[in-house]
PDB file of C-alpha atoms in Angstrom:
ATOM      1  CA  MET N   1     -38.276 -53.432   9.933  1.00 84.00           C
ATOM      2  CA  THR N   2     -36.907 -50.374  11.723  1.00 88.00           C
ATOM      3  CA  GLU N   3     -33.530 -50.703  10.002  1.00 89.00           C
ATOM      4  CA  THR N   4     -35.262 -50.770   6.630  1.00 91.00           C
ATOM      5  CA  LEU N   5     -37.191 -47.586   7.409  1.00 92.00           C
ATOM      6  CA  VAL N   6     -34.041 -45.824   8.616  1.00 91.00           C
ATOM      7  CA  PHE N   7     -32.194 -46.945   5.481  1.00 93.00           C
ATOM      8  CA  LEU N   8     -35.009 -45.664   3.239  1.00 94.00           C
ATOM      9  CA  PHE N   9     -35.098 -42.355   5.119  1.00 94.00           C
ATOM     10  CA  GLN N  10     -31.320 -42.010   4.783  1.00 95.00           C
ATOM     11  CA  THR N  11     -31.501 -42.788   1.097  1.00 95.00           C
ATOM     12  CA  LEU N  12     -34.256 -40.225   0.618  1.00 96.00           C
ATOM     13  CA  LEU N  13     -32.257 -37.538   2.425  1.00 95.00           C
ATOM     14  CA  LEU N  14     -29.068 -38.300   0.477  1.00 96.00           C
ATOM     15  CA  VAL N  15     -30.906 -38.268  -2.854  1.00 96.00           C
ATOM     16  CA  LEU N  16     -32.629 -34.990  -1.931  1.00 95.00           C
ATOM     17  CA  GLY N  17     -29.258 -33.481  -1.034  1.00 95.00           C
ATOM     18  CA  CYS N  18     -27.782 -34.517  -4.362  1.00 95.00           C
ATOM     19  CA  LEU N  19     -30.802 -33.138  -6.216  1.00 94.00           C
ATOM     20  CA  PHE N  20     -30.438 -29.797  -4.456  1.00 93.00           C
ATOM     21  CA  PHE N  21     -26.761 -29.693  -5.459  1.00 92.00           C
ATOM     22  CA  ALA N  22     -27.781 -30.435  -9.054  1.00 92.00           C
ATOM     23  CA  VAL N  23     -30.392 -27.653  -9.036  1.00 90.00           C
ATOM     24  CA  GLY N  24     -27.808 -25.231  -7.635  1.00 89.00           C
ATOM     25  CA  THR N  25     -25.392 -26.169 -10.389  1.00 88.00           C
ATOM     26  CA  LEU N  26     -28.121 -25.699 -12.972  1.00 88.00           C
ATOM     27  CA  GLY N  27     -28.828 -22.251 -11.507  1.00 85.00           C
ATOM     28  CA  LEU N  28     -25.131 -21.423 -11.796  1.00 85.00           C
ATOM     29  CA  PHE N  29     -25.273 -22.062 -15.533  1.00 88.00           C
ATOM     30  CA  ARG N  30     -28.744 -20.675 -16.255  1.00 89.00           C
ATOM     31  CA  PHE N  31     -29.015 -17.397 -14.348  1.00 88.00           C
ATOM     32  CA  PRO N  32     -27.945 -14.248 -16.200  1.00 87.00           C
ATOM     33  CA  ASP N  33     -25.834 -12.316 -13.701  1.00 87.00           C
ATOM     34  CA  THR N  34     -23.469 -12.905 -10.812  1.00 85.00           C
ATOM     35  CA  LEU N  35     -25.833 -11.918  -8.021  1.00 85.00           C
ATOM     36  CA  CYS N  36     -28.534 -14.356  -9.165  1.00 85.00           C
ATOM     37  CA  ARG N  37     -25.956 -17.105  -9.533  1.00 87.00           C
ATOM     38  CA  ILE N  38     -24.629 -16.532  -6.024  1.00 88.00           C
ATOM     39  CA  HIS N  39     -28.143 -16.574  -4.636  1.00 84.00           C
ATOM     40  CA  ALA N  40     -28.852 -19.923  -6.292  1.00 82.00           C
ATOM     41  CA  LEU N  41     -25.620 -21.463  -5.064  1.00 84.00           C
ATOM     42  CA  THR N  42     -25.725 -20.303  -1.463  1.00 86.00           C
ATOM     43  CA  LYS N  43     -29.356 -21.137  -0.790  1.00 85.00           C
ATOM     44  CA  VAL N  44     -29.626 -24.441  -2.579  1.00 89.00           C
ATOM     45  CA  ASP N  45     -26.179 -25.807  -1.753  1.00 87.00           C
ATOM     46  CA  ASN N  46     -26.576 -25.121   1.969  1.00 90.00           C
ATOM     47  CA  LEU N  47     -29.892 -26.954   1.953  1.00 92.00           C
ATOM     48  CA  GLY N  48     -28.395 -29.822  -0.056  1.00 93.00           C
ATOM     49  CA  LEU N  49     -25.508 -30.161   2.368  1.00 93.00           C
ATOM     50  CA  GLY N  50     -27.980 -30.092   5.258  1.00 93.00           C
ATOM     51  CA  PHE N  51     -29.933 -32.988   3.761  1.00 95.00           C
ATOM     52  CA  ILE N  52     -26.736 -34.953   3.182  1.00 95.00           C
ATOM     53  CA  ALA N  53     -25.557 -34.285   6.739  1.00 95.00           C
ATOM     54  CA  LEU N  54     -28.917 -35.425   8.119  1.00 94.00           C
ATOM     55  CA  GLY N  55     -28.754 -38.515   5.935  1.00 94.00           C
ATOM     56  CA  LEU N  56     -25.316 -39.403   7.274  1.00 94.00           C
ATOM     57  CA  LEU N  57     -26.140 -38.910  10.960  1.00 93.00           C
ATOM     58  CA  PRO N  58     -27.916 -42.256  11.576  1.00 91.00           C
ATOM     59  CA  MET N  59     -24.865 -44.242  10.449  1.00 91.00           C
ATOM     60  CA  VAL N  60     -22.208 -42.467  12.533  1.00 93.00           C
ATOM     61  CA  PRO N  61     -20.353 -44.676  15.034  1.00 93.00           C
ATOM     62  CA  SER N  62     -20.351 -42.166  17.902  1.00 94.00           C
ATOM     63  CA  PRO N  63     -22.050 -38.927  18.975  1.00 94.00           C
ATOM     64  CA  ALA N  64     -18.715 -37.136  18.586  1.00 95.00           C
ATOM     65  CA  THR N  65     -18.646 -38.010  14.889  1.00 95.00           C
ATOM     66  CA  GLY N  66     -22.220 -36.790  14.508  1.00 94.00           C
ATOM     67  CA  LEU N  67     -21.283 -33.536  16.208  1.00 96.00           C
ATOM     68  CA  LYS N  68     -18.392 -33.123  13.774  1.00 96.00           C
ATOM     69  CA  ILE N  69     -20.745 -33.555  10.824  1.00 95.00           C
ATOM     70  CA  VAL N  70     -23.112 -30.912  12.216  1.00 94.00           C
ATOM     71  CA  LEU N  71     -20.207 -28.541  12.927  1.00 96.00           C
ATOM     72  CA  ILE N  72     -18.888 -28.997   9.386  1.00 94.00           C
ATOM     73  CA  TRP N  73     -22.320 -28.078   8.048  1.00 94.00           C
ATOM     74  CA  LEU N  74     -22.462 -24.965  10.241  1.00 93.00           C
ATOM     75  CA  VAL N  75     -18.959 -23.853   9.200  1.00 95.00           C
ATOM     76  CA  VAL N  76     -19.788 -24.357   5.530  1.00 92.00           C
ATOM     77  CA  MET N  77     -22.969 -22.291   5.922  1.00 91.00           C
ATOM     78  CA  ALA N  78     -21.024 -19.453   7.558  1.00 91.00           C
ATOM     79  CA  ALA N  79     -18.279 -19.590   4.926  1.00 92.00           C
ATOM     80  CA  SER N  80     -20.811 -19.691   2.108  1.00 89.00           C
ATOM     81  CA  ALA N  81     -22.695 -16.665   3.409  1.00 87.00           C
ATOM     82  CA  THR N  82     -19.484 -14.722   3.980  1.00 90.00           C
ATOM     83  CA  SER N  83     -18.004 -15.478   0.568  1.00 89.00           C
ATOM     84  CA  ALA N  84     -21.302 -14.704  -1.191  1.00 88.00           C
ATOM     85  CA  HIS N  85     -21.439 -11.353   0.596  1.00 89.00           C
ATOM     86  CA  LEU N  86     -17.874 -10.506  -0.411  1.00 90.00           C
ATOM     87  CA  VAL N  87     -18.434 -11.471  -4.047  1.00 89.00           C
ATOM     88  CA  ALA N  88     -21.691  -9.480  -4.179  1.00 87.00           C
ATOM     89  CA  ARG N  89     -19.952  -6.422  -2.721  1.00 88.00           C
ATOM     90  CA  ALA N  90     -17.122  -6.739  -5.261  1.00 89.00           C
ATOM     91  CA  VAL N  91     -19.637  -6.943  -8.110  1.00 86.00           C
ATOM     92  CA  GLN N  92     -21.441  -3.842  -6.839  1.00 84.00           C
ATOM     93  CA  LEU N  93     -18.198  -1.901  -6.534  1.00 85.00           C
ATOM     94  CA  ARG N  94     -17.137  -2.951 -10.014  1.00 83.00           C
ATOM     95  CA  GLU N  95     -20.476  -1.755 -11.408  1.00 80.00           C
ATOM     96  CA  GLY N  96     -20.072   1.658  -9.774  1.00 76.00           C
ATOM     97  CA  ALA N  97     -22.306   1.393  -6.737  1.00 65.00           C
ATOM     98  CA  GLU N  98     -21.569   2.774  -3.329  1.00 64.00           C
ATOM     99  CA  PRO N  99     -21.037   0.046  -0.724  1.00 59.00           C
ATOM    100  CA  GLY N 100     -24.529  -0.923   0.418  1.00 59.00           C
ATOM    101  CA  GLY N 101     -26.168   1.346  -2.139  1.00 59.00           C
ATOM    102  CA  GLU N 102     -27.774   1.075  -5.520  1.00 59.00           C
ATOM    103  CA  VAL N 103     -25.942   0.910  -8.840  1.00 53.00           C
ATOM    104  CA  THR N 104     -25.652   4.302 -10.524  1.00 54.00           C
ATOM    105  CA  ASP N 105     -25.835   4.828 -14.293  1.00 52.00           C
ATOM    106  CA  ASP N 106     -23.200   7.543 -14.716  1.00 50.00           C
TER     107      ASP N 106
END
């Protein structure tokens, strides 16, 4: 009985993670500009990966493997935030804004 509940919970988490990835991909294609697209990808994909990581944790053979999964998720979140920041700054500079400022219409 307990194994069945754990399996159903894992399945739910994995399906939720995949759905969040699908919504992020849809946002990538549907949103009009780069900043909105980055926002959709970073927020939704990090949450999707978190659900997938949580879904995988009950089936890991050792605590060390579970720790590796959690560390991978944390590294991906940091890399995603950093790359989104760099892309957003490049878009602002290309559009003529001062770093950290608003876009000017010169």
